[in-house]
Amino acid sequence: MGGKEAEASKPRGLFWWLIVLIIGALVVTTAVLTILRDFHYFKKNRPPSHPISKKYADALEIALQFFDIQKSGKLVGNRISWRGDSGLQDGSEGNLDLSKGMYDAGDTMKFGFPMAFTATVLSWAILEYGDQMNSVKQLAYAQNSLRWITDYLINAHPSESVLYIQVGDPEVDHKCWERPETMSERRPLIQVNTSFPGTEVAAETAAAMASASLVFKKIDPDYSNSLLTHARQLFTFADTFRGSYSISVPQVQKFYNSTGYGDELLWAASWLYHATQEESYLRYVTELNGKNFANWESPTWFSWDDKLAGTQVLLSRINFFGVKEMSTVENLCLQLYRKTAEAIMCGLLPDSPTATSRRTDGGLIWITEWNSLQHPMASAFLAIIYSDYMLTSQTETLYCSGNSYKPEDLRKFAISQADYVLGTNPMKISYLVGYGSSYPQYVHHRGASIPADADTGCKDGFRWLSSDDPNPNIAFGALVGGPSLNDSYLDSRKNVKQGEPSTYNTALIVGLLSGLLTTSSVAKSYP
């Protein structure tokens, strides 16, 4: 009996040993998979391992300073010696605190439409290239500048269907030449509401709030939630009470006239989709309104007035990286957005069969004589983002009328535009003030043109506008309007077309430079 029992126990022992081995193998496999997953995660999210370009890092550090120059309000941690507190009573006529925000350009106006665009572009730059910014110690400055604007936008939206869109009277403002610290003129407020709607400005502000909510989602969840609440309300207001602010508020036509609001509605809904992952916003930009507003397969130029190109690139991200659940119609519409984005990229590549001829002999994209650098900076920013989407999704080829191009070709185009601005141009001048050895000395900017200790009022400050002396204060980071079609530039304070910087131009070049800090970048999943 003893022998039989021993023989019978062998299979049972072997069985248990097999179980132990299987369990052990599962444990080891799980451990290995965890290690690989964590390795992939850290590889994906660690700071860029590619060498940092010192040229673009130096330019980025300078560019971000212009946001500090443009700040209104009680300055905190001020790093611009010739700037001080200003606009402290802004908003008081409406019992609001609108002291923050940023001045639009070389004046002391706060225009909500381009300011919100500045915030949206800056948010996008941080979301895509925050790691690179952080690696050169510039991320905190970008985040702080963004928050300076969104703090203002929150206060400018005191109720669901009321948005204050302007502080100051441009007619009065432009009759003065004075530092913002000494201005004493009345600062009236303009709002849009259900009786006087402003779909484009409300929608752009919603886009700014939604995109910024993603930036602050992990570092300040409460603030992020507040931004998202405002974004939802503003989008509902913009969409429910459709009407152009250029019609409701005719006086804005002289400065930031809108050519339509369909693009802003799509732009805002696209950002709200990314911020919430709610299918209703995806459906809004596809089957509900894509056909009416998207202008598919007709490339346009990205700017403060036209957001279609930006929307098409942003929605291409969904097509590149997928979404769990999507209807057939939604998928088809997203393909059309991406197809249009591809057409935009093909137009930018200089040797593409469909390349735009709208460039200078020096190679700069050139669309308009006023603020000519806006469009090349916007185009290059979109190109660098699209290039990184292709790289991350392992999309090797972009086809342009039968010719094939690589992500590197888009990056090369973006570099050409950035380098032109930084000095590789026929004038051999840097259009980014403070960068390089040669840059504009007579920037059309009040604060930069008047000594910080000068005691001037509205009218007597004009002597500084007419002065033959260079600006006493350097407007670090100011991206001036830019060259003419023949690549020429006249450095004069009175040359407003070419010499006035704008805050939104700075956001565009900040995004571009951040994308160029390394030789390539992994597209990030938004928080």
Coordinates of C-alpha atoms in Angstrom, one line a residue:
M1 CA 0.0 0.0 0.0
G2 CA 2.8 2.4 0.9
G3 CA 4.3 2.1 -2.6
K4 CA 1.0 2.7 -4.3
E5 CA 0.4 5.8 -2.2
A6 CA 3.8 7.2 -3.0
E7 CA 3.2 6.6 -6.7
A8 CA -0.2 8.3 -6.5
S9 CA 1.2 11.3 -4.8
K10 CA 3.7 12.0 -7.6
P11 CA 1.1 13.4 -10.1
R12 CA -0.4 15.6 -7.4
G13 CA 3.1 16.9 -6.5
L14 CA 3.9 17.6 -10.1
F15 CA 0.5 19.3 -10.5
W16 CA 1.2 21.7 -7.6
W17 CA 4.7 22.4 -8.9
L18 CA 3.1 23.3 -12.2
I19 CA 0.7 25.6 -10.6
V20 CA 3.5 27.3 -8.7
L21 CA 5.5 27.7 -11.9
I22 CA 2.6 29.2 -13.7
I23 CA 1.9 31.6 -10.9
G24 CA 5.6 32.5 -10.7
A25 CA 5.6 33.1 -14.5
L26 CA 2.6 35.4 -14.2
V27 CA 4.2 37.3 -11.4
V28 CA 7.4 37.8 -13.4
T29 CA 5.4 38.7 -16.5
T30 CA 3.3 41.2 -14.6
A31 CA 6.5 42.8 -13.1
V32 CA 8.2 43.0 -16.5
L33 CA 5.1 44.5 -18.1
T34 CA 4.8 47.0 -15.3
I35 CA 8.5 48.0 -15.7
L36 CA 8.1 48.3 -19.5
R37 CA 4.9 50.4 -19.0
D38 CA 6.6 52.6 -16.5
F39 CA 9.6 52.9 -18.7
H40 CA 7.4 53.9 -21.7
Y41 CA 5.6 56.4 -19.5
F42 CA 8.7 58.1 -18.3
K43 CA 10.2 57.9 -21.7
K44 CA 7.1 59.6 -23.1
N45 CA 6.8 62.2 -20.4
R46 CA 10.4 62.9 -19.3
P47 CA 12.1 66.1 -20.3
P48 CA 13.4 66.0 -23.9
S49 CA 16.6 64.0 -24.3
H50 CA 17.5 65.7 -27.6
P51 CA 20.1 68.5 -27.3
I52 CA 18.6 71.9 -26.6
S53 CA 19.1 74.6 -29.3
K54 CA 20.8 77.5 -27.5
K55 CA 19.7 79.9 -30.2
Y56 CA 16.1 79.2 -29.8
A57 CA 16.3 78.9 -26.0
D58 CA 17.9 82.4 -25.8
A59 CA 15.2 83.8 -28.2
L60 CA 12.4 82.2 -26.1
E61 CA 13.7 83.7 -22.9
I62 CA 13.7 87.1 -24.5
A63 CA 10.3 86.7 -26.2
L64 CA 8.5 85.8 -22.9
Q65 CA 9.7 89.0 -21.4
F66 CA 7.3 91.0 -23.6
F67 CA 4.4 89.6 -21.7
D68 CA 5.7 91.2 -18.6
I69 CA 6.1 94.5 -20.5
Q70 CA 2.5 94.4 -21.5
K71 CA 1.0 93.6 -18.1
S72 CA -1.5 95.9 -16.6
G73 CA -2.4 96.0 -12.9
K74 CA -0.5 95.6 -9.7
L75 CA 2.7 94.0 -10.8
V76 CA 3.9 91.0 -8.9
G77 CA 7.5 89.8 -9.2
N78 CA 8.1 92.5 -11.8
R79 CA 11.2 91.9 -13.8
I80 CA 11.0 94.9 -16.1
S81 CA 12.7 97.8 -14.4
W82 CA 11.0 100.5 -16.4
R83 CA 7.4 99.1 -15.9
G84 CA 5.3 99.8 -12.8
D85 CA 1.7 99.5 -11.7
S86 CA -1.0 100.8 -14.1
G87 CA -4.7 100.5 -14.9
L88 CA -5.5 99.8 -11.3
Q89 CA -9.0 101.4 -11.7
D90 CA -9.8 99.5 -14.9
G91 CA -13.3 98.1 -14.6
S92 CA -14.4 100.4 -11.8
E93 CA -17.2 101.8 -14.0
G94 CA -18.8 98.4 -14.0
N95 CA -17.9 97.6 -10.4
L96 CA -15.4 95.1 -11.7
D97 CA -11.7 94.5 -11.2
L98 CA -10.3 94.5 -14.7
S99 CA -6.9 95.8 -13.6
K100 CA -5.0 92.7 -14.9
G101 CA -4.8 91.5 -18.5
M102 CA -2.4 92.9 -21.1
Y103 CA -2.2 95.9 -23.3
D104 CA -2.7 95.1 -26.9
A105 CA 0.3 96.6 -28.6
G106 CA 2.2 99.8 -28.3
D107 CA -0.8 101.6 -26.8
T108 CA -2.7 101.2 -23.5
M109 CA -5.9 99.5 -24.9
K110 CA -7.3 96.2 -23.7
F111 CA -9.0 94.5 -26.6
G112 CA -10.7 91.3 -25.5
F113 CA -10.7 89.6 -28.9
P114 CA -7.0 89.5 -29.6
M115 CA -6.2 89.1 -25.9
A116 CA -8.2 85.9 -25.7
F117 CA -6.5 84.7 -28.9
T118 CA -3.2 85.4 -27.2
A119 CA -4.2 83.2 -24.2
T120 CA -5.4 80.3 -26.5
V121 CA -2.2 80.2 -28.5
L122 CA -0.1 80.4 -25.4
S123 CA -2.1 77.6 -23.8
W124 CA -1.6 75.5 -26.9
A125 CA 2.1 76.1 -26.9
I126 CA 2.4 75.1 -23.2
L127 CA 0.3 71.9 -23.8
E128 CA 2.4 70.8 -26.7
Y129 CA 5.8 72.0 -25.6
G130 CA 5.7 72.6 -21.8
D131 CA 8.4 70.0 -21.3
Q132 CA 10.8 71.9 -23.5
M133 CA 9.9 75.2 -21.9
N134 CA 10.6 73.6 -18.5
S135 CA 14.0 72.3 -19.6
V136 CA 15.1 75.8 -20.2
K137 CA 13.4 77.2 -17.1
Q138 CA 10.8 79.2 -19.0
L139 CA 7.6 77.2 -18.2
A140 CA 6.7 79.1 -15.0
Y141 CA 7.0 82.4 -16.9
A142 CA 4.7 81.2 -19.6
Q143 CA 2.2 79.8 -17.1
N144 CA 2.2 83.0 -15.1
S145 CA 1.7 85.2 -18.2
L146 CA -1.2 83.0 -19.2
R147 CA -2.8 83.3 -15.8
W148 CA -2.4 87.0 -15.8
I149 CA -4.7 87.0 -18.9
T150 CA -7.2 84.4 -17.7
D151 CA -7.6 86.1 -14.3
Y152 CA -8.7 89.2 -16.3
L153 CA -11.0 87.1 -18.5
I154 CA -12.7 85.5 -15.5
N155 CA -13.4 89.0 -14.1
A156 CA -14.6 90.2 -17.5
H157 CA -17.3 87.5 -17.4
P158 CA -19.4 88.5 -14.4
S159 CA -22.5 86.6 -15.5
E160 CA -23.4 83.8 -18.0
S161 CA -24.4 86.1 -20.8
V162 CA -22.3 89.2 -20.2
L163 CA -18.7 89.6 -21.3
Y164 CA -16.7 92.8 -21.1
I165 CA -14.6 93.0 -24.3
Q166 CA -12.8 96.3 -24.1
V167 CA -11.2 98.7 -21.6
G168 CA -10.4 102.2 -22.9
D169 CA -11.5 104.3 -25.8
P170 CA -9.1 103.9 -28.7
E171 CA -10.0 107.3 -30.2
V172 CA -9.0 109.0 -26.9
D173 CA -6.1 106.6 -26.3
H174 CA -4.5 107.2 -29.6
K175 CA -4.6 110.9 -29.1
C176 CA -2.2 110.5 -26.2
W177 CA 1.4 109.4 -26.0
E178 CA 2.2 108.5 -22.4
R179 CA 3.4 105.7 -20.2
P180 CA 0.6 103.4 -18.9
E181 CA 1.7 104.3 -15.4
T182 CA 0.8 107.9 -15.8
M183 CA -2.4 107.7 -17.9
S184 CA -5.3 109.6 -16.4
E185 CA -8.0 109.5 -19.2
R186 CA -11.3 107.9 -18.6
R187 CA -11.3 104.1 -19.3
P188 CA -14.8 103.2 -20.5
L189 CA -16.0 99.6 -20.8
I190 CA -17.7 97.8 -23.6
Q191 CA -19.7 94.6 -23.2
V192 CA -21.6 92.1 -25.3
N193 CA -24.8 90.5 -24.0
T194 CA -28.0 89.0 -25.2
S195 CA -29.2 92.3 -26.7
F196 CA -25.9 93.1 -28.3
P197 CA -24.3 89.7 -29.0
G198 CA -20.7 89.1 -29.9
T199 CA -20.4 85.5 -30.9
E200 CA -16.7 85.6 -32.1
V201 CA -15.3 87.3 -29.1
A202 CA -17.4 85.2 -26.6
A203 CA -16.4 82.0 -28.5
E204 CA -12.7 83.0 -28.6
T205 CA -12.8 83.7 -24.9
A206 CA -14.4 80.3 -24.3
A207 CA -11.5 78.7 -26.3
A208 CA -9.0 80.6 -24.1
M209 CA -10.7 79.4 -21.0
A210 CA -11.0 75.8 -22.1
S211 CA -7.4 75.5 -23.3
A212 CA -6.1 77.2 -20.2
S213 CA -8.1 74.8 -18.0
L214 CA -6.0 72.0 -19.5
V215 CA -2.8 73.9 -18.7
F216 CA -3.8 74.3 -15.0
K217 CA -5.6 70.9 -14.6
K218 CA -2.9 69.2 -12.6
I219 CA -1.2 72.2 -11.0
D220 CA -4.3 74.0 -9.8
P221 CA -7.5 71.9 -10.2
D222 CA -9.8 74.4 -8.6
Y223 CA -8.7 77.2 -10.9
S224 CA -8.9 74.8 -13.9
N225 CA -12.5 73.9 -13.0
S226 CA -13.4 77.5 -12.7
L227 CA -12.0 78.2 -16.2
L228 CA -13.9 75.3 -17.6
T229 CA -17.2 76.5 -16.1
H230 CA -16.6 79.9 -17.7
A231 CA -15.7 78.3 -21.0
R232 CA -18.9 76.3 -21.1
Q233 CA -21.1 79.3 -20.2
L234 CA -19.4 81.5 -22.8
F235 CA -19.7 78.9 -25.5
T236 CA -23.4 78.5 -24.8
F237 CA -23.8 82.2 -24.8
A238 CA -21.9 82.6 -28.1
D239 CA -23.8 79.8 -29.8
T240 CA -27.3 80.6 -28.5
F241 CA -27.2 84.4 -29.2
R242 CA -25.4 84.4 -32.6
G243 CA -24.4 87.8 -33.9
S244 CA -21.1 89.5 -34.8
Y245 CA -19.6 91.9 -32.3
S246 CA -18.6 94.0 -35.3
I247 CA -22.3 94.7 -35.8
S248 CA -23.2 95.0 -32.2
V249 CA -20.3 97.3 -31.4
P250 CA -19.5 99.1 -34.7
Q251 CA -16.6 101.1 -33.2
V252 CA -14.5 97.9 -33.1
Q253 CA -14.4 97.8 -36.9
K254 CA -11.5 100.2 -37.0
F255 CA -9.3 98.1 -34.9
Y256 CA -10.2 94.4 -34.7
N257 CA -13.0 93.9 -37.1
S258 CA -14.3 90.4 -37.4
T259 CA -15.0 88.8 -40.8
G260 CA -17.3 86.1 -39.3
Y261 CA -17.9 83.9 -36.3
G262 CA -18.2 80.4 -37.6
D263 CA -14.5 79.7 -37.2
E264 CA -14.5 80.8 -33.5
L265 CA -17.5 78.5 -32.8
L266 CA -15.6 75.5 -34.2
W267 CA -12.4 76.6 -32.5
A268 CA -14.1 76.9 -29.1
A269 CA -16.0 73.6 -29.4
S270 CA -12.7 71.9 -30.4
W271 CA -11.0 73.1 -27.3
L272 CA -14.0 72.2 -25.1
Y273 CA -13.9 68.7 -26.6
H274 CA -10.3 68.3 -25.7
A275 CA -10.9 69.8 -22.2
T276 CA -14.0 67.6 -21.4
Q277 CA -13.9 64.6 -23.8
E278 CA -17.7 65.1 -24.1
E279 CA -19.0 63.7 -27.4
S280 CA -21.5 66.6 -27.8
Y281 CA -18.6 69.0 -28.6
L282 CA -17.2 66.6 -31.1
R283 CA -20.6 66.2 -32.7
Y284 CA -20.8 70.0 -32.8
V285 CA -17.7 70.4 -34.9
T286 CA -18.5 67.5 -37.2
E287 CA -22.0 66.5 -38.2
L288 CA -23.8 69.5 -36.7
N289 CA -21.7 72.5 -38.0
G290 CA -18.7 71.2 -39.9
K291 CA -20.4 71.6 -43.3
N292 CA -21.6 75.1 -42.5
F293 CA -18.4 76.6 -41.0
A294 CA -15.3 74.4 -41.6
N295 CA -14.7 75.4 -45.3
W296 CA -13.2 72.0 -45.9
E297 CA -10.4 71.6 -48.5
S298 CA -10.0 75.4 -48.8
P299 CA -6.9 76.4 -46.9
T300 CA -6.9 79.7 -45.0
W301 CA -4.4 81.7 -43.0
F302 CA -4.3 81.3 -39.2
S303 CA -4.7 84.7 -37.4
W304 CA -6.6 86.5 -34.6
D305 CA -9.5 86.9 -37.0
D306 CA -9.5 83.5 -38.7
K307 CA -9.2 80.3 -36.6
L308 CA -10.0 77.7 -39.2
A309 CA -6.4 76.6 -39.9
G310 CA -5.8 76.2 -36.2
T311 CA -9.0 74.3 -35.8
Q312 CA -8.1 71.9 -38.6
V313 CA -4.7 71.2 -37.2
L314 CA -6.1 70.8 -33.7
L315 CA -8.8 68.3 -34.8
S316 CA -6.2 66.4 -36.9
R317 CA -4.8 65.4 -33.5
I318 CA -7.9 63.3 -32.9
N319 CA -7.6 61.7 -36.3
F320 CA -3.9 61.0 -35.7
F321 CA -4.3 59.5 -32.3
G322 CA -7.8 58.2 -32.3
V323 CA -10.8 58.3 -30.0
K324 CA -12.6 55.4 -28.4
E325 CA -16.1 55.9 -29.7
M326 CA -17.0 57.8 -32.8
S327 CA -19.8 57.7 -35.3
T328 CA -19.2 57.2 -39.0
V329 CA -20.2 60.7 -39.8
E330 CA -17.9 62.1 -37.1
N331 CA -15.0 60.1 -38.4
L332 CA -15.6 61.2 -42.0
C333 CA -15.7 64.8 -40.9
L334 CA -12.5 64.5 -39.0
Q335 CA -10.9 63.1 -42.1
L336 CA -12.0 66.2 -43.9
Y337 CA -10.4 68.4 -41.2
R338 CA -7.2 66.5 -41.5
K339 CA -7.3 66.6 -45.3
T340 CA -7.6 70.4 -45.1
A341 CA -4.8 70.6 -42.6
E342 CA -2.7 68.6 -45.1
A343 CA -3.5 71.1 -47.8
I344 CA -2.4 73.9 -45.5
M345 CA 0.9 72.2 -44.9
C346 CA 1.4 71.5 -48.6
G347 CA 0.9 75.2 -49.3
L348 CA 3.6 76.1 -46.8
L349 CA 6.3 73.8 -48.1
P350 CA 8.3 75.9 -50.6
D351 CA 8.9 73.2 -53.2
S352 CA 5.5 71.6 -53.0
P353 CA 3.4 71.7 -56.3
T354 CA 0.8 73.7 -54.4
A355 CA 3.2 76.0 -52.6
T356 CA 1.9 79.5 -52.0
S357 CA 3.7 82.2 -54.0
R358 CA 2.9 84.7 -51.2
R359 CA 6.4 85.0 -49.9
T360 CA 9.3 87.5 -50.0
D361 CA 12.5 86.8 -52.0
G362 CA 14.1 86.1 -48.7
G363 CA 11.6 83.2 -48.1
L364 CA 9.2 84.7 -45.6
I365 CA 5.5 84.0 -45.9
W366 CA 4.0 87.4 -46.6
I367 CA 0.3 88.1 -46.6
T368 CA -0.3 91.7 -45.5
E369 CA 1.7 94.9 -45.1
W370 CA 0.2 95.5 -41.6
N371 CA 1.8 93.3 -39.0
S372 CA 3.4 91.1 -41.7
L373 CA 5.0 88.7 -39.3
Q374 CA 1.8 87.4 -37.8
H375 CA 1.1 85.0 -40.7
P376 CA 4.5 83.5 -41.0
M377 CA 4.8 83.0 -37.3
A378 CA 1.3 81.4 -37.2
S379 CA 2.0 79.2 -40.2
A380 CA 5.3 78.0 -38.8
F381 CA 3.7 77.3 -35.4
L382 CA 1.1 75.1 -37.0
A383 CA 3.7 73.4 -39.2
I384 CA 5.9 72.4 -36.2
I385 CA 2.9 71.0 -34.4
Y386 CA 1.7 69.1 -37.4
S387 CA 5.2 67.7 -37.9
D388 CA 5.3 66.4 -34.4
Y389 CA 1.8 64.9 -34.8
M390 CA 3.2 63.0 -37.8
L391 CA 6.3 61.9 -35.9
T392 CA 4.4 60.7 -32.9
S393 CA 1.8 58.8 -34.9
Q394 CA 4.6 57.3 -37.1
T395 CA 3.0 58.9 -40.1
E396 CA 6.0 59.0 -42.4
T397 CA 4.7 60.8 -45.5
L398 CA 2.7 63.9 -46.4
Y399 CA 1.5 63.8 -50.0
C400 CA 1.1 67.0 -52.0
S401 CA -0.3 66.5 -55.5
G402 CA 1.7 63.3 -55.9
N403 CA 4.9 64.5 -54.3
S404 CA 5.9 63.1 -50.9
Y405 CA 7.3 65.0 -47.9
K406 CA 8.5 64.1 -44.5
P407 CA 7.8 65.6 -41.1
E408 CA 11.4 66.9 -41.3
D409 CA 10.3 69.0 -44.3
L410 CA 7.7 70.8 -42.2
R411 CA 10.2 71.4 -39.5
K412 CA 12.7 72.8 -42.0
F413 CA 10.0 75.3 -43.2
A414 CA 9.3 76.3 -39.6
I415 CA 13.0 76.8 -39.0
S416 CA 13.3 79.0 -42.1
Q417 CA 10.6 81.3 -40.7
A418 CA 12.1 81.5 -37.2
D419 CA 15.6 82.1 -38.5
Y420 CA 14.4 84.8 -40.8
V421 CA 12.9 86.6 -37.9
L422 CA 16.0 86.1 -35.8
G423 CA 18.3 87.7 -38.4
T424 CA 18.7 85.4 -41.4
N425 CA 17.1 87.9 -43.8
P426 CA 18.3 90.5 -46.4
M427 CA 18.3 93.3 -43.8
K428 CA 20.4 91.2 -41.4
I429 CA 18.3 92.4 -38.6
S430 CA 16.5 90.6 -35.8
Y431 CA 12.8 91.5 -35.7
L432 CA 12.7 90.1 -32.1
V433 CA 13.8 93.1 -30.0
G434 CA 16.7 92.3 -27.7
Y435 CA 17.9 89.2 -29.7
G436 CA 21.2 89.4 -31.5
S437 CA 23.4 92.4 -32.1
S438 CA 21.1 94.3 -34.5
Y439 CA 17.4 94.8 -33.8
P440 CA 14.9 97.7 -34.1
Q441 CA 15.8 100.7 -31.8
Y442 CA 12.7 102.8 -32.5
V443 CA 9.9 100.4 -31.7
H444 CA 6.4 102.0 -31.8
H445 CA 5.7 101.5 -28.1
R446 CA 4.9 104.2 -25.6
G447 CA 6.3 102.7 -22.5
A448 CA 9.6 101.9 -24.3
S449 CA 9.9 105.3 -25.9
I450 CA 9.5 107.4 -22.7
P451 CA 12.0 107.5 -19.9
A452 CA 10.7 105.8 -16.8
D453 CA 11.3 109.0 -14.7
A454 CA 9.6 111.4 -17.2
D455 CA 6.6 113.2 -15.9
T456 CA 4.4 113.5 -18.9
G457 CA 0.7 113.9 -19.5
C458 CA -1.4 113.0 -22.5
K459 CA -0.1 115.5 -25.0
D460 CA 3.4 116.5 -24.0
G461 CA 4.6 112.9 -24.3
F462 CA 4.4 113.3 -28.1
R463 CA 7.9 114.8 -28.1
W464 CA 9.1 111.3 -27.4
L465 CA 7.3 109.9 -30.4
S466 CA 9.1 112.5 -32.6
S467 CA 12.5 112.2 -30.9
D468 CA 15.4 111.2 -33.1
D469 CA 16.9 109.3 -30.2
P470 CA 16.5 105.5 -29.9
N471 CA 14.0 104.3 -27.3
P472 CA 15.5 104.7 -23.8
N473 CA 13.9 101.4 -22.7
I474 CA 14.4 98.2 -24.6
A475 CA 11.1 96.4 -25.2
F476 CA 12.6 92.9 -24.8
G477 CA 10.7 90.3 -26.6
A478 CA 8.7 92.6 -28.8
L479 CA 8.1 91.1 -32.2
V480 CA 7.7 94.1 -34.5
G481 CA 5.2 94.3 -37.3
G482 CA 7.8 93.1 -39.8
P483 CA 9.3 93.7 -43.3
S484 CA 7.7 94.8 -46.5
L485 CA 7.2 92.4 -49.4
N486 CA 10.6 93.4 -50.8
D487 CA 12.2 92.4 -47.4
S488 CA 12.9 96.0 -46.4
Y489 CA 12.3 97.5 -43.0
L490 CA 12.3 101.2 -41.9
D491 CA 13.1 101.6 -38.2
S492 CA 11.0 104.5 -37.2
R493 CA 8.6 105.1 -34.3
K494 CA 6.2 106.7 -36.7
N495 CA 6.2 103.6 -39.0
V496 CA 3.3 101.9 -37.3
K497 CA 2.8 99.3 -40.0
Q498 CA 6.2 97.8 -39.5
G499 CA 7.3 98.9 -36.1
E500 CA 4.5 98.2 -33.7
P501 CA 4.6 95.0 -31.8
S502 CA 1.6 93.0 -30.7
T503 CA 1.0 90.7 -27.7
Y504 CA -0.6 88.0 -29.8
N505 CA 2.5 87.9 -32.1
T506 CA 4.6 87.2 -29.1
A507 CA 2.3 84.2 -28.2
L508 CA 2.9 82.8 -31.8
I509 CA 6.6 83.1 -31.7
V510 CA 6.8 81.7 -28.2
G511 CA 4.9 78.6 -29.5
L512 CA 7.2 78.3 -32.5
L513 CA 10.4 78.7 -30.5
S514 CA 9.3 76.2 -27.9
G515 CA 8.6 73.7 -30.6
L516 CA 12.1 74.2 -32.1
L517 CA 14.0 73.9 -28.8
T518 CA 14.8 70.3 -29.7
T519 CA 15.3 68.5 -33.0
S520 CA 12.0 66.7 -32.6
S521 CA 9.2 66.4 -30.0
V522 CA 6.7 63.7 -28.9
A523 CA 3.2 65.1 -29.1
K524 CA 1.8 65.1 -25.5
S525 CA -1.6 63.7 -24.5
Y526 CA -3.4 66.6 -22.9
P527 CA -4.1 66.3 -19.2

